[in-house]
PDB file of C-alpha atoms in Angstrom:
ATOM      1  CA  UNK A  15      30.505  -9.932 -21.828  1.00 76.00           C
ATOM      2  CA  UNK A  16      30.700  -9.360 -18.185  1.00 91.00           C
ATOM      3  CA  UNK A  17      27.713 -10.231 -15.956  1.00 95.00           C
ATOM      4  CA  UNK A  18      26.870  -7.405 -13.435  1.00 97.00           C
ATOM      5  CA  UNK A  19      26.881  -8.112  -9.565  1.00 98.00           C
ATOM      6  CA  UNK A  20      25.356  -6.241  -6.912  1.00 98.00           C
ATOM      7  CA  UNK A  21      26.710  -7.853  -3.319  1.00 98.00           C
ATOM      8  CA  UNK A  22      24.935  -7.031  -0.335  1.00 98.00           C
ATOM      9  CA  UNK A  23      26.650  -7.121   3.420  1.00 97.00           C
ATOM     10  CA  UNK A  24      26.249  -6.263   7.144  1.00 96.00           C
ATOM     11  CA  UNK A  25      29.930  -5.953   8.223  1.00 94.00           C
ATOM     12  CA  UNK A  26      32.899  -6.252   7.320  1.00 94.00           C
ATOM     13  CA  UNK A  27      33.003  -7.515   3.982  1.00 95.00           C
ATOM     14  CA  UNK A  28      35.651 -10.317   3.743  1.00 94.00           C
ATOM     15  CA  UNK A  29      33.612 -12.243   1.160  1.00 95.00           C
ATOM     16  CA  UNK A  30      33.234  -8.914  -0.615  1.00 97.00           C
ATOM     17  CA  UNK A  31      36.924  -8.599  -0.612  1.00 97.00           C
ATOM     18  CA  UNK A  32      37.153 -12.284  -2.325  1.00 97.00           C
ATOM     19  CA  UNK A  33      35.049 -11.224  -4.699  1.00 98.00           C
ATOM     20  CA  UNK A  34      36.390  -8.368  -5.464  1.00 98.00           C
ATOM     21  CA  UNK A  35      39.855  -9.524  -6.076  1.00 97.00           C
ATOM     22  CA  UNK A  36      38.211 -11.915  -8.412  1.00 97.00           C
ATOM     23  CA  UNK A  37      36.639  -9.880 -10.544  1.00 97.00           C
ATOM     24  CA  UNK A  38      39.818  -7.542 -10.772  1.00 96.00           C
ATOM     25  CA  UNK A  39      41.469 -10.671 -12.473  1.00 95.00           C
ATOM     26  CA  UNK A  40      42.388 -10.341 -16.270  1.00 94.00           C
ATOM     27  CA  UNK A  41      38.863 -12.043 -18.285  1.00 93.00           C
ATOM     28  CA  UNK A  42      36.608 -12.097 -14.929  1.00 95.00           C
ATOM     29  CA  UNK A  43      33.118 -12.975 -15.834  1.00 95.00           C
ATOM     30  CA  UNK A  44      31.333 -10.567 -13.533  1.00 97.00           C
ATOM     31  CA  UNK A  45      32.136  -7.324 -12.248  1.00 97.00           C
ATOM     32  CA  UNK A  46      30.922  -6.014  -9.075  1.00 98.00           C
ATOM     33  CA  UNK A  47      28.512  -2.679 -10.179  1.00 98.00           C
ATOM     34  CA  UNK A  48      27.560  -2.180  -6.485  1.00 98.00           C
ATOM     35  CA  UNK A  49      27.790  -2.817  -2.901  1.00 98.00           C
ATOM     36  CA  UNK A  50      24.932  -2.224  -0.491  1.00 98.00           C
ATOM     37  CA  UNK A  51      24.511  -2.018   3.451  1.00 98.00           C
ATOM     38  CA  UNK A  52      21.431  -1.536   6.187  1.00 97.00           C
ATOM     39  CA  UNK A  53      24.468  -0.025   7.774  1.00 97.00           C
ATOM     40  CA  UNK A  54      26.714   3.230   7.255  1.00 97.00           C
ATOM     41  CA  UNK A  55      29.270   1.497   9.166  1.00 97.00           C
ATOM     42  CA  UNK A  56      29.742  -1.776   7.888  1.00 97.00           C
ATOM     43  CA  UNK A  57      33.679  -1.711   6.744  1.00 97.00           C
ATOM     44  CA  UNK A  58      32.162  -3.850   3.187  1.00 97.00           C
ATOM     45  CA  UNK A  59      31.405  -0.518   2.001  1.00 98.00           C
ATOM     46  CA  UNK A  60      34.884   1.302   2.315  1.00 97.00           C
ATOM     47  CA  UNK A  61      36.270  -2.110   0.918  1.00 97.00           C
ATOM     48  CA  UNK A  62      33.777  -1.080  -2.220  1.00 98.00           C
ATOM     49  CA  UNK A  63      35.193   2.400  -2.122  1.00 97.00           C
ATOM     50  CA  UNK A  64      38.551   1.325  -2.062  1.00 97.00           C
ATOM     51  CA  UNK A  65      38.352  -0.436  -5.466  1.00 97.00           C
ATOM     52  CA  UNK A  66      36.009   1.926  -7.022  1.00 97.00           C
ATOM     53  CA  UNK A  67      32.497   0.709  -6.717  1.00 98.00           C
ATOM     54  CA  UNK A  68      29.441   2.427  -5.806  1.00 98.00           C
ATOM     55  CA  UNK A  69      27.538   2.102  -2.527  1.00 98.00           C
ATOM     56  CA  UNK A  70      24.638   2.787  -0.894  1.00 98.00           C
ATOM     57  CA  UNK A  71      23.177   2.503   2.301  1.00 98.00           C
ATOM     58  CA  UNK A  72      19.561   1.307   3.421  1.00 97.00           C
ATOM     59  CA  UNK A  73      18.826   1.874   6.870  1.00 97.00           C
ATOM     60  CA  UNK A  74      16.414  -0.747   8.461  1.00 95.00           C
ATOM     61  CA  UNK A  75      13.000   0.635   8.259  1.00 94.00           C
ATOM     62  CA  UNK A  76      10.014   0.702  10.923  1.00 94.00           C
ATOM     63  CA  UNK A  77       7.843  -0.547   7.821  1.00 96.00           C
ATOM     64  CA  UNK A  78       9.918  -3.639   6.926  1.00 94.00           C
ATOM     65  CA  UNK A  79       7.714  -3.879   3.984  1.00 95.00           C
ATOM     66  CA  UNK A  80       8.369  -0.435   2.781  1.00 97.00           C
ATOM     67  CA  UNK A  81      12.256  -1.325   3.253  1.00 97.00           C
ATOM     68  CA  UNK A  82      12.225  -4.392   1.380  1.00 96.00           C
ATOM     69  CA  UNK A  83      10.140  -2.706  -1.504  1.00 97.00           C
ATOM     70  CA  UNK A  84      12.901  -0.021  -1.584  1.00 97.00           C
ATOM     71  CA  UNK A  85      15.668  -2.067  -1.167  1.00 98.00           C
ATOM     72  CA  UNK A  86      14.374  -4.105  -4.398  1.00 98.00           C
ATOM     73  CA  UNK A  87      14.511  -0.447  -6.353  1.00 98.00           C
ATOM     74  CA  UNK A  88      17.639   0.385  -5.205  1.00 98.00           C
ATOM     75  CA  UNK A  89      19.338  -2.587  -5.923  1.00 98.00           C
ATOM     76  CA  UNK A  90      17.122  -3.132  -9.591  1.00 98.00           C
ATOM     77  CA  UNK A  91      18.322   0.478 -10.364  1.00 98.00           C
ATOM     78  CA  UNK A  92      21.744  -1.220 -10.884  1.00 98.00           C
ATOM     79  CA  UNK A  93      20.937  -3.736 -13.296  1.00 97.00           C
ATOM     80  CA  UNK A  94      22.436  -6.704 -11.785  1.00 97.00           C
ATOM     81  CA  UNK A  95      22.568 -10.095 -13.661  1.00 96.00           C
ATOM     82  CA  UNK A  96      22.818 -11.667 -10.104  1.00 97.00           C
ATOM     83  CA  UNK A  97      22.518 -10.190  -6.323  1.00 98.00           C
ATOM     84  CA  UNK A  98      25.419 -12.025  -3.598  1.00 98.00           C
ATOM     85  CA  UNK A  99      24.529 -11.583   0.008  1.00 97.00           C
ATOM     86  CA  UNK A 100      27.639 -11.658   1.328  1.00 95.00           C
ATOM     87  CA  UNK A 101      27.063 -11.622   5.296  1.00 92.00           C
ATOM     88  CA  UNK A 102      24.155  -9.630   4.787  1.00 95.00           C
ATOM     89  CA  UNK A 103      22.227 -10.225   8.038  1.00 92.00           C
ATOM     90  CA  UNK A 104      19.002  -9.204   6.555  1.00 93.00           C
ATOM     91  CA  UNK A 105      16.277 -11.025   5.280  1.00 91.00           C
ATOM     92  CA  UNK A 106      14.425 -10.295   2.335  1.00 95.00           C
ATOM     93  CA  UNK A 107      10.836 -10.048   1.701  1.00 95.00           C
ATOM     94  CA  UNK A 108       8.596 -10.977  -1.341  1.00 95.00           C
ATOM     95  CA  UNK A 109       9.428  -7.803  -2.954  1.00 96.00           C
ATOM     96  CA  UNK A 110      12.881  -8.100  -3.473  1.00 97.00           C
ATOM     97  CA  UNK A 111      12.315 -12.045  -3.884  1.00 96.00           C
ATOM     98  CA  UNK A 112      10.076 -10.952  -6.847  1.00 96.00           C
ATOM     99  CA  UNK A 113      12.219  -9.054  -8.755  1.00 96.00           C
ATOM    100  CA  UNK A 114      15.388 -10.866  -8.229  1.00 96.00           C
ATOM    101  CA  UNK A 115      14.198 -14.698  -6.862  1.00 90.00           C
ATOM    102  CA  UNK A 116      16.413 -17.447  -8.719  1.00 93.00           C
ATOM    103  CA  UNK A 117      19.279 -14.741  -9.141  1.00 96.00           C
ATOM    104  CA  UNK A 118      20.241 -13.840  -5.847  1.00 97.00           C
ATOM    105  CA  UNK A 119      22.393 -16.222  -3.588  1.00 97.00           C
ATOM    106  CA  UNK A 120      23.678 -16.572   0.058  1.00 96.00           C
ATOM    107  CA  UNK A 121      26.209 -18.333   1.721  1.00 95.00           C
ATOM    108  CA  UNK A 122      26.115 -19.845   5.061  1.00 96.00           C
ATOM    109  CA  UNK A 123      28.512 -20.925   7.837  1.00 96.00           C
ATOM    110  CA  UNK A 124      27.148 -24.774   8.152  1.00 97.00           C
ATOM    111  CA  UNK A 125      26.068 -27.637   5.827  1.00 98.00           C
ATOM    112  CA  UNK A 126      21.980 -26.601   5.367  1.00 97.00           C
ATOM    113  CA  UNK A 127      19.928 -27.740   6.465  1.00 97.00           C
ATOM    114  CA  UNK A 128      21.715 -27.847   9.818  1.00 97.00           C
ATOM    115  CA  UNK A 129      22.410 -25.300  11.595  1.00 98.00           C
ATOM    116  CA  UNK A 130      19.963 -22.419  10.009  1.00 96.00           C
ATOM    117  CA  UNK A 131      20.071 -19.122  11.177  1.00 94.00           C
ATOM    118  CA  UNK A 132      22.342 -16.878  12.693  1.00 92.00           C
ATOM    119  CA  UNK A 133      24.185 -18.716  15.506  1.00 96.00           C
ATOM    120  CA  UNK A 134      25.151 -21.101  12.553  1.00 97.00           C
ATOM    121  CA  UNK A 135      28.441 -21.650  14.051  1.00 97.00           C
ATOM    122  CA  UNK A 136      27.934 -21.884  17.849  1.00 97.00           C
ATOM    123  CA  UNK A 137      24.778 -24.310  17.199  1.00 98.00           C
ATOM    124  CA  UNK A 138      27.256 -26.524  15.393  1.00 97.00           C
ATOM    125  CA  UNK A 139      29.984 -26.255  18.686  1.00 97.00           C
ATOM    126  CA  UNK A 140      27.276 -27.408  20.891  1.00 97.00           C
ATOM    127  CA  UNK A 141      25.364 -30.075  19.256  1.00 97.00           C
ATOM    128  CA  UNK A 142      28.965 -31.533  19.242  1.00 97.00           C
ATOM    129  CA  UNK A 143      28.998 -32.262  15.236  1.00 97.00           C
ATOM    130  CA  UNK A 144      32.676 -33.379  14.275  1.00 97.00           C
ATOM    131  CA  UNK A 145      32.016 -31.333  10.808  1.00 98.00           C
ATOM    132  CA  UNK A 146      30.368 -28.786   9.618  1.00 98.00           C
ATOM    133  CA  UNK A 147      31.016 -26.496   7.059  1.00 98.00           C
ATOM    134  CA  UNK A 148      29.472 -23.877   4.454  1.00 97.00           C
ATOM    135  CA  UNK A 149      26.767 -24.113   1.966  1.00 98.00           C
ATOM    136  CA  UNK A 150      26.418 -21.701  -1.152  1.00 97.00           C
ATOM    137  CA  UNK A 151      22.310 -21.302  -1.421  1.00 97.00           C
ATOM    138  CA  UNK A 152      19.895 -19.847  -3.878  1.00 97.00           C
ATOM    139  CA  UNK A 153      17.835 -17.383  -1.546  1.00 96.00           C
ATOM    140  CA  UNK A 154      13.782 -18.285  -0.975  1.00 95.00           C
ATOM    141  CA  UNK A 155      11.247 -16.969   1.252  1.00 93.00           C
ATOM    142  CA  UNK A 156      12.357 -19.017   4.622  1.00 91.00           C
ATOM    143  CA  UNK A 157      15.476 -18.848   6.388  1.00 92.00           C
ATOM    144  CA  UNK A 158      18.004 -20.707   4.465  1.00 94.00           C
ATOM    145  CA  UNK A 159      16.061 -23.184   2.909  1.00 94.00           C
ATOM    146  CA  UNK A 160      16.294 -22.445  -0.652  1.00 95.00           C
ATOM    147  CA  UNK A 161      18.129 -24.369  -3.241  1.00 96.00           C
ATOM    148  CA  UNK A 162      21.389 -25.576  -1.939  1.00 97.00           C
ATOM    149  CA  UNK A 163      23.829 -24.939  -4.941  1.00 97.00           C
ATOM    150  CA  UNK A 164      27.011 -26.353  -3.401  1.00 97.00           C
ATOM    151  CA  UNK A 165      28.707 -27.355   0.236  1.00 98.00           C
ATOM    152  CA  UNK A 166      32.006 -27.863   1.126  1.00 98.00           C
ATOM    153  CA  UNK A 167      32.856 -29.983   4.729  1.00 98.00           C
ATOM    154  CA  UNK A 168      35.081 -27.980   7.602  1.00 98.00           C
ATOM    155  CA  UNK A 169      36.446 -30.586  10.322  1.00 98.00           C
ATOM    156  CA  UNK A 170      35.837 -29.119  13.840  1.00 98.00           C
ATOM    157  CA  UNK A 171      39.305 -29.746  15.532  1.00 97.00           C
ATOM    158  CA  UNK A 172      39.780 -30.211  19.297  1.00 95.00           C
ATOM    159  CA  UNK A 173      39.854 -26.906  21.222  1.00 95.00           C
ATOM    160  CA  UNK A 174      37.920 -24.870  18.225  1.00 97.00           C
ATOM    161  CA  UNK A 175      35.821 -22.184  19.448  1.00 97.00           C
ATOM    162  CA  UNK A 176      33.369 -19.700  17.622  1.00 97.00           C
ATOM    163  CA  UNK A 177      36.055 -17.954  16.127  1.00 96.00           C
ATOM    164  CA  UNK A 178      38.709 -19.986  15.036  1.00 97.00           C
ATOM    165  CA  UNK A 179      36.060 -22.837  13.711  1.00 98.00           C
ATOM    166  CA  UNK A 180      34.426 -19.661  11.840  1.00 96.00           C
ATOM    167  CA  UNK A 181      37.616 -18.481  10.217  1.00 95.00           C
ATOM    168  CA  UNK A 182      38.582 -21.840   8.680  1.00 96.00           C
ATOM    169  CA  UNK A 183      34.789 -21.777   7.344  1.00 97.00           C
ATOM    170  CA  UNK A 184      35.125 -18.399   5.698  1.00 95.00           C
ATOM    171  CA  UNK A 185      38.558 -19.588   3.878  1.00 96.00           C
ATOM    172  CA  UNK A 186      35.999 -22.273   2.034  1.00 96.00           C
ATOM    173  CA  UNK A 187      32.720 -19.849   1.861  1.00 96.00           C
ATOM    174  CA  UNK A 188      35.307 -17.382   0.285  1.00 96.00           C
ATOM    175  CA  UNK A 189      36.332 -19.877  -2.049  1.00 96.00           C
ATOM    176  CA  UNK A 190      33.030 -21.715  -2.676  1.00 96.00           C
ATOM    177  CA  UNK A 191      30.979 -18.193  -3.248  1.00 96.00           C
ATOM    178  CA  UNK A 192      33.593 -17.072  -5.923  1.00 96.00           C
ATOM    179  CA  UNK A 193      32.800 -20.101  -7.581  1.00 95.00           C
ATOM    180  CA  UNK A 194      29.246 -20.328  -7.234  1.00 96.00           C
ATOM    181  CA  UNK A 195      29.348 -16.906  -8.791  1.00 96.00           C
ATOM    182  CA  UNK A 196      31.719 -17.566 -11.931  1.00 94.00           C
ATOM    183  CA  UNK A 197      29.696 -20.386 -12.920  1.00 93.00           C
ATOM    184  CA  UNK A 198      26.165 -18.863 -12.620  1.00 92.00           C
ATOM    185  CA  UNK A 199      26.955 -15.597 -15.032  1.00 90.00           C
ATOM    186  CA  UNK A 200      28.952 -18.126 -17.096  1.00 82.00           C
ATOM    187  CA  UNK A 201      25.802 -20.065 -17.048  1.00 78.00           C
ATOM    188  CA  UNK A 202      24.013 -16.622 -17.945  1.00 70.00           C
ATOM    189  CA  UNK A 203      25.535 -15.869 -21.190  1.00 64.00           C
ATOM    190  CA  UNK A 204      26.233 -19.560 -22.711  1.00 61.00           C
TER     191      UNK A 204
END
């Protein structure tokens, strides 16, 4: 049996894409029912399209309690088994954390517990940290403090900026977030 996953993003959707190619593999454990958005122009959501799986869009509310309490019914009206924010640059509120705390993960451009937030990657270039790296996270009520899962180190070479250091993180989130998610529905039905 195939777990359902709803992913959640902000942009462009690279870790949706790795995600999506691994649940198009022959005896994939999960299957991606959904793909959300605060934005009608993240490119995540024609990535979704692309292979076939429904979308919807949330636009940021004044009320961010209203939005989180919606967002939780949107995203609970697709049954998911677990929820992936997958560069969604949102945070949740106790709504959403109600209905789907302990089964919705995050990753993150740094080891947690340094480097929090979103400037992840720049904080690391100037504190001057030789590594860094990416951290898959179970998602709490604070700002990426909940249960680290699993971390993978990412050398900072000579001459890395924000860019290049941040692609050679996303190869290992991409990697490490696939993983994360193949063992937690695996978990799920055993």
């Amino acid at each position: 049996m195939t777990s359902r996953v709803v992913v959640l993003l902000s942009g462009s959707g690279t870790l949706l894409q790795a995600l999506l190619d691994a649940a198009a593999e022959p005896g994939a454990p999960f299957e991606i029912v959904a793909v959300g958005s605060e934005r009608s122009d993240a490119y995540g959501l024609t990535r979704a399209l692309e292979a076939g799986v429904a979308t919807f869009v949330l636009p940021m509310m004044a009320d961010r309690d209203e939005w989180d309490g919606k967002l939780a019914e949107t995203v609970a009206n697709y049954r998911p088994d677990l929820v992936v924010s997958a560069g969604f640059m949102k945070l949740v509120g106790p709504a959403f954390l109600e209905k789907f705390g302990g089964r919705f993960i995050n990753s993150h451009p740094a080891l947690l517990p340094s480097f929090p937030g979103t400037h992840a990657v720049r904080d690391a270039l100037a504190a001057g940290v030789k590594t860094t790296g990416a951290t898959v996270f179970m998602v709490d009520e604070g700002v990426d403090t909940g249960r680290i899962l699993v971390q993978q180190e990412v050398d900072v070479l000579p001459g890395d900026d924000e860019v290049t250091l941040h692609e050679r993180i996303k190869v290992v989130e991409r990697t490490m977030l696939v993983g994360q998610v193949s063992e937690l529905v695996k978990e799920k039905h055993d």
